[in-house]
Coordinates of C-alpha atoms in Angstrom, one line a residue:
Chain A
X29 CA -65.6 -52.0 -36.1
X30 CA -66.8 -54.9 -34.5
X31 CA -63.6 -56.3 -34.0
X32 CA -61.4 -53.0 -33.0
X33 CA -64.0 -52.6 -29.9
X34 CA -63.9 -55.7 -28.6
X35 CA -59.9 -55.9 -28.4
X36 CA -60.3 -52.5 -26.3
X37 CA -62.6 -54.1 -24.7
X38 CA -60.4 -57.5 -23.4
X39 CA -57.4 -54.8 -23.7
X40 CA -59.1 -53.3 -20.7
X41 CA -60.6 -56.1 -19.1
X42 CA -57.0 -57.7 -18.8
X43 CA -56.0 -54.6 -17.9
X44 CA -58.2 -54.2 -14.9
X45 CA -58.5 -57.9 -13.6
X46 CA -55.9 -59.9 -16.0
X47 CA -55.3 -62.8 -14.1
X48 CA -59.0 -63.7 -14.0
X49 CA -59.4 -64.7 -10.8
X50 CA -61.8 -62.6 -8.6
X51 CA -64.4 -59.9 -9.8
X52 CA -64.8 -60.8 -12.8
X53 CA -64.9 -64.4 -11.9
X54 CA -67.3 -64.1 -9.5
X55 CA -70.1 -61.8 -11.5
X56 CA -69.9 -64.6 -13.9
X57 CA -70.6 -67.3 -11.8
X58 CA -73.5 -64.8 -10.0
X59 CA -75.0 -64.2 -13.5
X60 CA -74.6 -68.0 -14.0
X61 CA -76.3 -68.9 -10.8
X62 CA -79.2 -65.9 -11.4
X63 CA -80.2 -67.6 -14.7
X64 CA -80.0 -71.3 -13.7
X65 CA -81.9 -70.0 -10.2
X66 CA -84.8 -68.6 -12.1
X67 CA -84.8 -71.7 -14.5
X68 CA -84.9 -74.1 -11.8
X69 CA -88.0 -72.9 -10.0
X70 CA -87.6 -74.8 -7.1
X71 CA -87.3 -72.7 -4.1
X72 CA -84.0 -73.8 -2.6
X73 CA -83.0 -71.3 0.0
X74 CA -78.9 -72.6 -0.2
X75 CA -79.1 -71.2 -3.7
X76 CA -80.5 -67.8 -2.9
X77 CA -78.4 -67.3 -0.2
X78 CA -75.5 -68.1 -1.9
X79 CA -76.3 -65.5 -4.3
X80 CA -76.7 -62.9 -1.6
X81 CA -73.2 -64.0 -0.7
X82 CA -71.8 -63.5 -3.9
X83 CA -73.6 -59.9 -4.6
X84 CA -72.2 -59.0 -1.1
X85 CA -69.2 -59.9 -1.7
X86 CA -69.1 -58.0 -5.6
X87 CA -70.7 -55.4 -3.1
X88 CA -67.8 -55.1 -1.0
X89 CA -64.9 -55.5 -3.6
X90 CA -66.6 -52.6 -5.9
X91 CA -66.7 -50.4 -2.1
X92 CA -63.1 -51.1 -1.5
X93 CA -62.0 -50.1 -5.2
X94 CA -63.9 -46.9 -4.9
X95 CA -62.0 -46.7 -1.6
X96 CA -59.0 -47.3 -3.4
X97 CA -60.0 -44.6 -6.1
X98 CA -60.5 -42.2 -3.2
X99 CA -57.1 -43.0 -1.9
X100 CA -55.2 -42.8 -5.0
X101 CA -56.8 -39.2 -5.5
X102 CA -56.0 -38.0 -2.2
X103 CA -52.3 -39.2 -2.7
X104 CA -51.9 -37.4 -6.2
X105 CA -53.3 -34.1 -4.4
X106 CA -50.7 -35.1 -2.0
X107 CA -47.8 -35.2 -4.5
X108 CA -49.2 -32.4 -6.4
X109 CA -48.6 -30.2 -2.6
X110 CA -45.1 -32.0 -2.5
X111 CA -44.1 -31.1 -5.7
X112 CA -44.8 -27.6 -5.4
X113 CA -43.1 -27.2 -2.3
X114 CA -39.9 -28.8 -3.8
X115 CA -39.9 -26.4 -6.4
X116 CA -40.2 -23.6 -4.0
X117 CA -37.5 -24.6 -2.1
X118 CA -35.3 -25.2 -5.1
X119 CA -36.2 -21.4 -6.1
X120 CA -35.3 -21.1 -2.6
X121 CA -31.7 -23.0 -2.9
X122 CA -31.5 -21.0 -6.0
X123 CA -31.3 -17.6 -4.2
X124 CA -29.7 -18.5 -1.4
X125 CA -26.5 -20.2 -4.0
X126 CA -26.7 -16.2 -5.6
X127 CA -26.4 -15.1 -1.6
X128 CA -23.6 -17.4 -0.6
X129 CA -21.3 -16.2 -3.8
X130 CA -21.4 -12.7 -2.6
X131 CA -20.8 -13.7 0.4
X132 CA -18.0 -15.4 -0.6
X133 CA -16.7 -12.5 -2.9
X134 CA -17.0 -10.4 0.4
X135 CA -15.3 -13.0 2.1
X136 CA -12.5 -13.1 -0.1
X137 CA -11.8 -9.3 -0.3
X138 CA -11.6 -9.2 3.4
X139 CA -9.3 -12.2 3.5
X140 CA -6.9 -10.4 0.7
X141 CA -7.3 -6.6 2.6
X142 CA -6.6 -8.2 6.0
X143 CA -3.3 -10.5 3.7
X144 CA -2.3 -7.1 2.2
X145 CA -2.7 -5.4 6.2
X146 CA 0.3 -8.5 7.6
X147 CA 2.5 -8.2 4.8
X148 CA 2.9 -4.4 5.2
X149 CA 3.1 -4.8 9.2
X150 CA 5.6 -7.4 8.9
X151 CA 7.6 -4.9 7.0
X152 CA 6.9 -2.3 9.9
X153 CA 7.9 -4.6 12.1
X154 CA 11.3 -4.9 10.8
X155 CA 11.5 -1.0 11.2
X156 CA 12.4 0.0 14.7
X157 CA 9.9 1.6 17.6
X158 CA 8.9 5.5 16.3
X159 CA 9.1 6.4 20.5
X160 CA 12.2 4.9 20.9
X161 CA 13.9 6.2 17.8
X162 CA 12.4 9.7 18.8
X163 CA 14.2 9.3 22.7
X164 CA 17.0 8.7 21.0
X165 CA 16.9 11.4 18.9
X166 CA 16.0 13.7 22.3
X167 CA 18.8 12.1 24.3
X168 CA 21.1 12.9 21.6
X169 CA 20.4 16.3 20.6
X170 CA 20.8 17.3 24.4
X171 CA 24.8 15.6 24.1
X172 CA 25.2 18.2 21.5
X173 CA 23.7 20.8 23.5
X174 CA 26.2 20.2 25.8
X175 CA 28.8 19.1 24.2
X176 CA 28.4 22.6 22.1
X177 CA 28.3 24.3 25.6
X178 CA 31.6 23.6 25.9
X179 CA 33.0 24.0 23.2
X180 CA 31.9 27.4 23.1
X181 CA 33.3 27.9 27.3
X182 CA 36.8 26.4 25.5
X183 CA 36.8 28.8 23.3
X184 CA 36.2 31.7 25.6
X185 CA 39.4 30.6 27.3
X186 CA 41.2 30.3 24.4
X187 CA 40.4 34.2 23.5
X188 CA 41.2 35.8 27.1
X189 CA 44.6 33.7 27.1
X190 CA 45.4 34.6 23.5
X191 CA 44.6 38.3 25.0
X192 CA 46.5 38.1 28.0
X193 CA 49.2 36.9 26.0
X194 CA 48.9 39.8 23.2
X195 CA 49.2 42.5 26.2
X196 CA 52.3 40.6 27.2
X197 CA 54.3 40.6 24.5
X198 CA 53.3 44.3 23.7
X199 CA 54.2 45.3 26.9
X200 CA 57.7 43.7 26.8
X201 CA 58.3 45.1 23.2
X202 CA 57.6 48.3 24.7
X203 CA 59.9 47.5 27.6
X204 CA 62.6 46.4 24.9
X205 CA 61.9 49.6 22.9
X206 CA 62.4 52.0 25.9
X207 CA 65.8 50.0 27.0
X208 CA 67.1 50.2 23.2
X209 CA 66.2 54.0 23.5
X210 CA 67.7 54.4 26.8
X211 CA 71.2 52.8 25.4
X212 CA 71.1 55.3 22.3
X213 CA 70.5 58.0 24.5
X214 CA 73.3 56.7 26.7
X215 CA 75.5 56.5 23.7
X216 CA 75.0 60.0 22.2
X217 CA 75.7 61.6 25.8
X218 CA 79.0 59.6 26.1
X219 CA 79.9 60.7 22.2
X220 CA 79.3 64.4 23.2
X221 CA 81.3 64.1 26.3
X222 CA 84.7 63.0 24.5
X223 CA 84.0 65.5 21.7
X224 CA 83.7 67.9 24.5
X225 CA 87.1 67.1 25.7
X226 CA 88.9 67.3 22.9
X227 CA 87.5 70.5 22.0
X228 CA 88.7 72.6 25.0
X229 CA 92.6 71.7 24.3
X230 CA 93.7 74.8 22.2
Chain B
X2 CA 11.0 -18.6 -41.3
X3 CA 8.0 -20.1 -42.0
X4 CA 5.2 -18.9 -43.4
X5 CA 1.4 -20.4 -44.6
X6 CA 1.9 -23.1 -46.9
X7 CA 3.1 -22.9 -50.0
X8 CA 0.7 -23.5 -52.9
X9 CA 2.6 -26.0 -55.6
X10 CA 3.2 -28.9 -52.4
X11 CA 1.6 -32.2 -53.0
X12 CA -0.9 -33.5 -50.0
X13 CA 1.2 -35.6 -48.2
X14 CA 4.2 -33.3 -47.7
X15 CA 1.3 -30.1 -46.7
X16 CA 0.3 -32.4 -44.0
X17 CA 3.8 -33.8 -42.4
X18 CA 4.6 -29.5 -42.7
X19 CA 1.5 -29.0 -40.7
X20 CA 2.2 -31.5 -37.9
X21 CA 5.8 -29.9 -38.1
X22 CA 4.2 -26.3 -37.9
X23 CA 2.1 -27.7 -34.9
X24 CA 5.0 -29.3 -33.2
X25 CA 7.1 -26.1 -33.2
X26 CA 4.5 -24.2 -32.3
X27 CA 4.4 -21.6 -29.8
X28 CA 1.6 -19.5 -28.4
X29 CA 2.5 -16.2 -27.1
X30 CA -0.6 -14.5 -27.0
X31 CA -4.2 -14.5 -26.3
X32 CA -7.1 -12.2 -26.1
X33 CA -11.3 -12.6 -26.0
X34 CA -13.7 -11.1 -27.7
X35 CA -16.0 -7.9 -26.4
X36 CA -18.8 -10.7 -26.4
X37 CA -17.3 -13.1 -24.6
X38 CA -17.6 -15.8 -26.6
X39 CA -14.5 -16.0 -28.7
X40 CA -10.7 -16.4 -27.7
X41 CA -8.1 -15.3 -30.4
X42 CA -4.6 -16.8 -29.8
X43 CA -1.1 -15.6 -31.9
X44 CA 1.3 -18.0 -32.2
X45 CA 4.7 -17.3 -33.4
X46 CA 3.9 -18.1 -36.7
X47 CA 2.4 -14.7 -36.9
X48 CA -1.3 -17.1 -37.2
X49 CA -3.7 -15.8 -35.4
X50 CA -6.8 -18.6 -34.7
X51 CA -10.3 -18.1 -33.1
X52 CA -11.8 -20.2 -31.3
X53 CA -14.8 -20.4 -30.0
X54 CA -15.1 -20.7 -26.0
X55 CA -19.1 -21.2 -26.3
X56 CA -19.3 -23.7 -28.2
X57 CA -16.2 -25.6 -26.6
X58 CA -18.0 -25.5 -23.0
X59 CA -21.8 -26.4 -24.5
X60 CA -22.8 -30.1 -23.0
X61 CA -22.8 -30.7 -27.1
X62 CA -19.0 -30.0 -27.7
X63 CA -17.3 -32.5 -30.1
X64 CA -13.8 -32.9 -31.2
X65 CA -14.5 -29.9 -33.7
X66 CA -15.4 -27.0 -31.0
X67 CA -11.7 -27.5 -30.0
X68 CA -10.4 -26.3 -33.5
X69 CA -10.2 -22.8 -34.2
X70 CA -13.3 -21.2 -36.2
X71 CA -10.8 -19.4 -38.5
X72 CA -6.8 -19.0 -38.6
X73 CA -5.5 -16.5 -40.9
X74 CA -2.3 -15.3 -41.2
X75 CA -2.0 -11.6 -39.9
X76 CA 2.1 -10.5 -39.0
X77 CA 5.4 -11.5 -40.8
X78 CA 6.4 -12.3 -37.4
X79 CA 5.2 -13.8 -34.3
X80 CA 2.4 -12.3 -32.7
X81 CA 3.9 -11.1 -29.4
X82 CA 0.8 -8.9 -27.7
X83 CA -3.1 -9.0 -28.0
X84 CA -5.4 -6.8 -26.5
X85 CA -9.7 -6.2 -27.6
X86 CA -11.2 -2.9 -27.5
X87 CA -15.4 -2.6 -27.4
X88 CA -15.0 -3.6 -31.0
X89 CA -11.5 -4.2 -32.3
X90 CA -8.8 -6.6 -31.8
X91 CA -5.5 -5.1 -31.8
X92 CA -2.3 -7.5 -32.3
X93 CA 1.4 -6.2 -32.7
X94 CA 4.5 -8.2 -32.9
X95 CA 6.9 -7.3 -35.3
X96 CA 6.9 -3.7 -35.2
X97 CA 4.1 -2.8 -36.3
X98 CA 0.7 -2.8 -34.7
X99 CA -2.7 -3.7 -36.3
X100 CA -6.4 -4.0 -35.7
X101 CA -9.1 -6.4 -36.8
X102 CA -12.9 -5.8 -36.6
X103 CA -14.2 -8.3 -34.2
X104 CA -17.4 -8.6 -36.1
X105 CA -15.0 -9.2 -39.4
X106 CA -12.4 -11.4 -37.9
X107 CA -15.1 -14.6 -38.3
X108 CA -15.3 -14.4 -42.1
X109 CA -12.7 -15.9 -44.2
X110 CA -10.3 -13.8 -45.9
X111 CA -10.8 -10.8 -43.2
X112 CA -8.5 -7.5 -43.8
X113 CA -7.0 -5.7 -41.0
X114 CA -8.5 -2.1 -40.6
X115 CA -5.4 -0.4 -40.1
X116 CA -1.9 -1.0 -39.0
X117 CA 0.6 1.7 -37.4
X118 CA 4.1 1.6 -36.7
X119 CA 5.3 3.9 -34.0
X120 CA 8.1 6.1 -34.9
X121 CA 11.4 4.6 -34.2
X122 CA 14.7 6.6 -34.1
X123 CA 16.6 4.3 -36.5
X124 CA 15.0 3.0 -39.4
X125 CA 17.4 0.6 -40.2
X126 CA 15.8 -2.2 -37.8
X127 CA 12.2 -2.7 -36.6
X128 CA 12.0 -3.6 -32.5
X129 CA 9.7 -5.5 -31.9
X130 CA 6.4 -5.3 -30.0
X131 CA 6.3 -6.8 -26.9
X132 CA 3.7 -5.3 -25.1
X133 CA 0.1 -3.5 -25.5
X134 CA -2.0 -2.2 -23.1
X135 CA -4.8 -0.5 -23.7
X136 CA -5.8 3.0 -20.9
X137 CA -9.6 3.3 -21.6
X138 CA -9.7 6.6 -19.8
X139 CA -7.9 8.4 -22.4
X140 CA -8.8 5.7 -25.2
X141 CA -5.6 5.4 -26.5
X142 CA -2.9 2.4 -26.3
X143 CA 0.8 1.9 -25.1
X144 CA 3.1 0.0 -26.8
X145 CA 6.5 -0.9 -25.4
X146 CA 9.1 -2.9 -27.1
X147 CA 12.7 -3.6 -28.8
X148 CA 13.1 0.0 -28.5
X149 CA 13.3 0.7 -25.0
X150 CA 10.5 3.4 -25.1
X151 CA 6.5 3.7 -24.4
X152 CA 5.0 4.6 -27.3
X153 CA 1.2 6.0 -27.3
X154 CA -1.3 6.0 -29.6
X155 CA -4.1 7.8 -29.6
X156 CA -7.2 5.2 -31.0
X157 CA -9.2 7.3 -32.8
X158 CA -6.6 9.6 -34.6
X159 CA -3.9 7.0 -35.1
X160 CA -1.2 9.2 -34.2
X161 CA 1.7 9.2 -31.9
X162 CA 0.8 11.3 -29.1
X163 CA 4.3 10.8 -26.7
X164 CA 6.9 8.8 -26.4
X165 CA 8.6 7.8 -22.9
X166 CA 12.3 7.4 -22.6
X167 CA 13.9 5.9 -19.4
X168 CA 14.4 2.1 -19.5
X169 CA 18.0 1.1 -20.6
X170 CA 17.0 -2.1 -22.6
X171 CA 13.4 -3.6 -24.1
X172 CA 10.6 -3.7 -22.1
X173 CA 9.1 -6.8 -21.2
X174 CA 5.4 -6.1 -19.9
X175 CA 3.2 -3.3 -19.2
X176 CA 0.6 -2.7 -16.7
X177 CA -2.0 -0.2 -16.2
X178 CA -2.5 1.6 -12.3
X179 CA -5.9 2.5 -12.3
X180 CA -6.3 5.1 -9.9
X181 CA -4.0 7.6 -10.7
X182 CA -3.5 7.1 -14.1
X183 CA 0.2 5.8 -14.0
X184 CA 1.3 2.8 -16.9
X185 CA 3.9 0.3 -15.0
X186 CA 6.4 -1.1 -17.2
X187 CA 8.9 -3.3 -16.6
X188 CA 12.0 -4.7 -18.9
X189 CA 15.1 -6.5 -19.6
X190 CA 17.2 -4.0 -17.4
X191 CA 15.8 -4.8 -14.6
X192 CA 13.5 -1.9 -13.2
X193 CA 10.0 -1.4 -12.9
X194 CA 9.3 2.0 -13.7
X195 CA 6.0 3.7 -13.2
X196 CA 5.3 6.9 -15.6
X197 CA 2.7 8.9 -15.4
X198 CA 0.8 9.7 -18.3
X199 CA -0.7 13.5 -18.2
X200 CA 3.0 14.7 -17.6
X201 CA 4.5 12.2 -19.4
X202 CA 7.5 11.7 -17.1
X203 CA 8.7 9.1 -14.8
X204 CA 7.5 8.9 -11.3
X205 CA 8.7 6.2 -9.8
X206 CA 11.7 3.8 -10.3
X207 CA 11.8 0.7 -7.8
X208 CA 15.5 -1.4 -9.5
X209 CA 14.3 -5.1 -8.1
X210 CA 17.5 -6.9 -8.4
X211 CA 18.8 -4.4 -6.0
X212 CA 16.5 -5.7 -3.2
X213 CA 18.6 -8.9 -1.8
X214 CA 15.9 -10.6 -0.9
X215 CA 14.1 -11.1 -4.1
X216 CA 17.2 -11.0 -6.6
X217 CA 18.2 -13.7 -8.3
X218 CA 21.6 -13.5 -10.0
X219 CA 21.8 -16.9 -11.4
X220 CA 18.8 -16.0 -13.1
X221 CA 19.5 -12.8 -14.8
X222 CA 17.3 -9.5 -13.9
X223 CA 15.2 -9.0 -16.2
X224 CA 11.5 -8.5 -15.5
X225 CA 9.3 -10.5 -17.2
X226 CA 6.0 -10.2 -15.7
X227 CA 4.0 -7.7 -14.2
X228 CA 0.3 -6.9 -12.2
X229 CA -0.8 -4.2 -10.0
X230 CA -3.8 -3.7 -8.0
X231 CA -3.4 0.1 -7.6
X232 CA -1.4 -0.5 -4.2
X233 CA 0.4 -3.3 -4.6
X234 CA 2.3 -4.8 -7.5
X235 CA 3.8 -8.5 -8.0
X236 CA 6.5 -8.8 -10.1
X237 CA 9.0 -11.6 -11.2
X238 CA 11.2 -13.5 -14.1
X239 CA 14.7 -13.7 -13.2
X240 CA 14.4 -12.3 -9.4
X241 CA 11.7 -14.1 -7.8
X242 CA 8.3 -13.8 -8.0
X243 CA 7.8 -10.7 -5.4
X244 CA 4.7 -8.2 -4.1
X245 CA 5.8 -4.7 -3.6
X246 CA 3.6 -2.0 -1.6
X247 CA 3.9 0.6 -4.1
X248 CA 3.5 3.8 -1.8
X249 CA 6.6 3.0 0.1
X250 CA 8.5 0.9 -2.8
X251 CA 9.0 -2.3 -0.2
X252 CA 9.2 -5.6 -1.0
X253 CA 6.7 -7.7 1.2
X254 CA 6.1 -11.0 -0.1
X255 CA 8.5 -13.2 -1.7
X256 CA 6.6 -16.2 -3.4
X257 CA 9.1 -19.2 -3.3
X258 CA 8.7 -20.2 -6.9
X259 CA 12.5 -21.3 -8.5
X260 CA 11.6 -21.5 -12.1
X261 CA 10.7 -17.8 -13.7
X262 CA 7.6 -16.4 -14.1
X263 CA 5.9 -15.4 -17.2
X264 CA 2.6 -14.3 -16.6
X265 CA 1.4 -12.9 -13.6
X266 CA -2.4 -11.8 -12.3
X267 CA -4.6 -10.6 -9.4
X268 CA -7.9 -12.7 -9.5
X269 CA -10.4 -12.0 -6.4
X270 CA -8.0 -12.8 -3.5
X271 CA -4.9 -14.9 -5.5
X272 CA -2.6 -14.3 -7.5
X273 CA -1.7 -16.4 -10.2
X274 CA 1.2 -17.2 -12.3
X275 CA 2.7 -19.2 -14.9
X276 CA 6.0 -19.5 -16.4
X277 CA 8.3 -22.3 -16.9
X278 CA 7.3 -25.5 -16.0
X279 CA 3.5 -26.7 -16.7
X280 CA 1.5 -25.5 -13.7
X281 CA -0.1 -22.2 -13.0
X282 CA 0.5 -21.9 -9.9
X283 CA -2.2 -20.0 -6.9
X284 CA -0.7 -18.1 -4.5
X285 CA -2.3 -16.0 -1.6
X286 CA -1.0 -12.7 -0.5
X287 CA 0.5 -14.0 2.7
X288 CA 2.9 -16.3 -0.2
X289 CA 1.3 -19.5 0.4
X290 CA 0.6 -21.8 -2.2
X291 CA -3.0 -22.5 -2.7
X292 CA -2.9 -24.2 -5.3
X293 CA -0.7 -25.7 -8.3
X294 CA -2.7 -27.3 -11.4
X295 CA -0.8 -28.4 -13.9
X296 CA -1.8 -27.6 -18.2
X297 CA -0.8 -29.6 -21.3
X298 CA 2.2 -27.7 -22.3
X299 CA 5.5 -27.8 -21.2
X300 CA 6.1 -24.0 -20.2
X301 CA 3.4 -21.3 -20.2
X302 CA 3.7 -17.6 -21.8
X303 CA 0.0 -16.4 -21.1
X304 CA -2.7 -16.3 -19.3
X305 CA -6.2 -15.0 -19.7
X306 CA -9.0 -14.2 -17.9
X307 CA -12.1 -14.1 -19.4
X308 CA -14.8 -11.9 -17.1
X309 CA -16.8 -10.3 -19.9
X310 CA -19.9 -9.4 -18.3
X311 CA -22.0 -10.6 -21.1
X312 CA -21.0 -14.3 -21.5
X313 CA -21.1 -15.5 -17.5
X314 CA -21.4 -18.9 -18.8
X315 CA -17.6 -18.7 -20.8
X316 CA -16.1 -17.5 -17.4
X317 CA -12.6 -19.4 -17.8
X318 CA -9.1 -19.2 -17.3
X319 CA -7.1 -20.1 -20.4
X320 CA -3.4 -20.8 -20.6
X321 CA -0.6 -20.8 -23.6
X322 CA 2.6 -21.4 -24.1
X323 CA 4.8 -23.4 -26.1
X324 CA 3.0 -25.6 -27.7
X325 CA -0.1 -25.6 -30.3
X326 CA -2.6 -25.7 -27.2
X327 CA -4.5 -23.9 -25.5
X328 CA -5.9 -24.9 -21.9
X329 CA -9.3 -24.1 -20.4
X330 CA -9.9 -23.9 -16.6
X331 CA -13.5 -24.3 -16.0
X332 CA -12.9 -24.3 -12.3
X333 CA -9.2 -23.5 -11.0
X334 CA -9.0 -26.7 -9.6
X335 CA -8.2 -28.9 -12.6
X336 CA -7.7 -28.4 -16.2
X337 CA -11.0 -28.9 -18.2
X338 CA -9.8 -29.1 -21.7
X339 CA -7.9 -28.4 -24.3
X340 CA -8.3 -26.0 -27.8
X341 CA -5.9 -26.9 -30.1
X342 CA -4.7 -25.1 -33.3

């Protein structure tokens, strides 16, 4: 038992002060001088003073470790405050990763409606103006307007000469009919004349 | 064609089979669990392998987490289409179509629930299934294949509700317009057509090798790939890659991509792609390149998203094609790694 403690014990002492220089040193040496101070008796003020010297100084070394103590707790508090606020702002990352891929699904739909908007007005393009095509279509329907206009003034024409012509050639038949009559009736008269001769004779 | 190993082959031969198997290997499919935590890949072996995507992106992941969790054989023939309900996993390839309990599919030796085969006018060959997609609203799932038609299921019964006729040669890919309920498919013969599903007739026809800017002839017209965002739709395979403004059936973007497209997806405000060559390429709306990072295989067939609410932490992109791997995008910059059959 006796044995186990006293390796934690130099395990802990190296530890602390391993090269050996220093505190520990310097207790020893104070505990050294105490004991041969209060064997020697003699009142010799260089010793006593140079034991006040050395307690100050143990003194002083043990005030800055506890300083040191103080420091090392304030800095793990520190840490602690850090640590936290890294984790927050990886939550914060996190959320704001989740954000940027819907924004970049949004992104990408708009990017493929306004792909899918140029290829069809590309193909619109190719297709000519709808005002012009409709002037066109105005301009031309009034050339058939006119164009029918006279056709159907052509055709008047063509009746009333066709007419004309009909009443002509009626009233010459008729002229042709009453001349061939006349030339019967001509030749019937002469006919009864010379049987008319003949007959008074006997 | 070749099948799960035999079981009278000495050790030696079984493994130079398997790294035969592995080199020919290619994956056509891929789909991830309700959870979010799985990815199940088909391969044209007709194997279908899960892996596990949360343990392949834990900070412990070793070699292992890159191997599947189980591969079991589930088709005759190569597993063209995936898709996951709430609770199923439905795969379809040669003809047929069937579904796996999610919750099942982890134990060895795992049955399939049901399988289904739509009704086909000639019974003397079986088309193939080249394309599920799955139309929550009315729970039940399209299937469009060798046999030029839509095909839909209803989930719950099992039957064969209609079947839409109009494309001239298979069907490629299907896609699903959200707003008005409308199913997008496009095929071999060169048209996207969109069919609406409560009358059951076709709505819209938009022919995309007709449109000089975007055909291709050297390349064929077939449509191999398709996306829509209710407005607008990107298409490609043999013409180029292409957005189209649905409404008024116009071309607007052409992407300038030579080789053809396999797989192609709206993400956020990209588009991505993947087809021949190893990249998958980022493109923007206006048809710039954002971005092209290149995967382990030499051409890609699929690509998957996996935005599962409740695994945010398995939010990847994954990419297959031919060859036994499959690559994880962490971020779409680079390729993170690789899960290997």
């Amino acid at each position: 038992m006796g044995a186990v403690t006293d390796d934690e014990v130099i395990r802990k002492r190296l530890l602390i002060d391993g090269d050996g220089a220093g505190d520990d040193r310097r207790i020893n040496l104070l505990v050294k001088s105490f004991i041969k101070w209060c064997n020697s008796g003699s009142q010799e003020e260089g010793q006593y003073q140079r034991m006040l010297s050395t307690l100050s100084q143990c003194e002083f070394s043990m005030g800055k470790t506890l300083l040191v103590y103080d420091m090392n707790l304030r800095e793990m508090e520190n840490y602690e405050k850090i640590y936290k606020e890294i984790e927050c702002s990886i939550a914060g990352a996190h959320e704001k990763i989740a954000e940027c891929k819907k924004q970049i699904l949004q992104a990408k739909r708009i990017r493929k409606n306004r792909q899918e908007y140029d290829a069809l007005a590309k193909v619109i393009q190719h297709h000519p103006d709808r005002h012009e095509t409709l002037k066109e279509l105005e301009a031309l329907g009034k050339e058939l307007e006119h164009l029918s206009h006279i056709k159907e003034s052509v055709e008047d024409k063509l009746e009333l000469r066709r007419k004309q012509f009909h009443v002509l050639l009626s009233t010459i038949h008729e002229l042709q009919q009453t001349l061939e009559n006349d030339e019967k009736l001509s030749e019937v008269e002469e006919a009864q004349e010379t049987s008319m001769e003949a007959d008074p004779k006997p | 064609m070749e099948r799960a190993v035999p079981h009278a082959v000495p050790l030696g031969q079984m493994e130079v089979f398997q790294t035969l198997q592995r080199l020919h290997m290619t994956i056509f499919s891929q789909s991830v669990s309700p959870c979010g935590k799985f990815l199940a890949a088909g391969n044209n072996y007709g194997q279908i392998a899960v892996f596990s995507l949360s343990a392949a992106l834990s900070s412990e992941a070793k070699e292992e987490s890159k191997k599947p969790v189980v591969t079991f054989q589930a088709h005759d023939g190569p597993v063209y289409s995936m898709v996951s309900t709430d609770r199923h996993l439905l795969s379809a390839g040669d003809g047929e179509v069937k579904a796996w309990l999610w919750v099942e599919i982890l134990k060895k030796g795992c049955k399939e629930l049901w399988r289904r085969q739509p009704p086909y006018r000639t019974s003397l060959e079986v088309p193939e299934i080249n394309a599920l997609l799955l139309v929550p609203k009315e729970n039940s799932l399209i299937l469009a294949g060798g046999d030029c038609q839509l095909h839909a299921m209803d989930l719950e019964t099992g039957a064969f509700t209609r079947a839409l006729r109009g494309h001239t040669d298979y069907i490629h890919c299907l896609a699903l317009r959200e707003r008005s309920p409308e199913v997008l498919s496009g095929g071999e013969d060169g048209a996207v057509r969109l069919w609406d599903l409560r009358t059951a007739k076709e709505v819209q026809t938009i022919e995309v090798y007709k449109h000089e800017e975007c055909s291709r002839p050297h390349n064929g017209r077939w449509i191999g790939c398709l996306a829509t965002d209710s407005d607008w739709m990107v298409c490609g395979g043999g013409p180029a890659l292409t957005l189209w403004h649905l409404r008024s059936s116009t071309p607007t973007t052409i992407f300038p991509m030579r080789a053809p497209q396999k797989h192609v997806t709206f993400y956020q405000d990209l588009i991505l792609s993947a087809g021949q060559g190893r990249c998958v390429n980022q493109w923007q709306l206006s048809g710039e390149l954002k971005a092209q990072v290149p995967g382990s295989s030499p051409g890609l067939l699929s690509l998957s998203l996996n935005q599962q609410p409740a695994a945010p932490e398995c939010k990847v992109l994954t990419a297959a094609g031919n060859s036994c791997r499959v690559d994880v995008f962490t971020n779409l910059g680079y390729r993170a790694f690789s899960l290997s059959f």
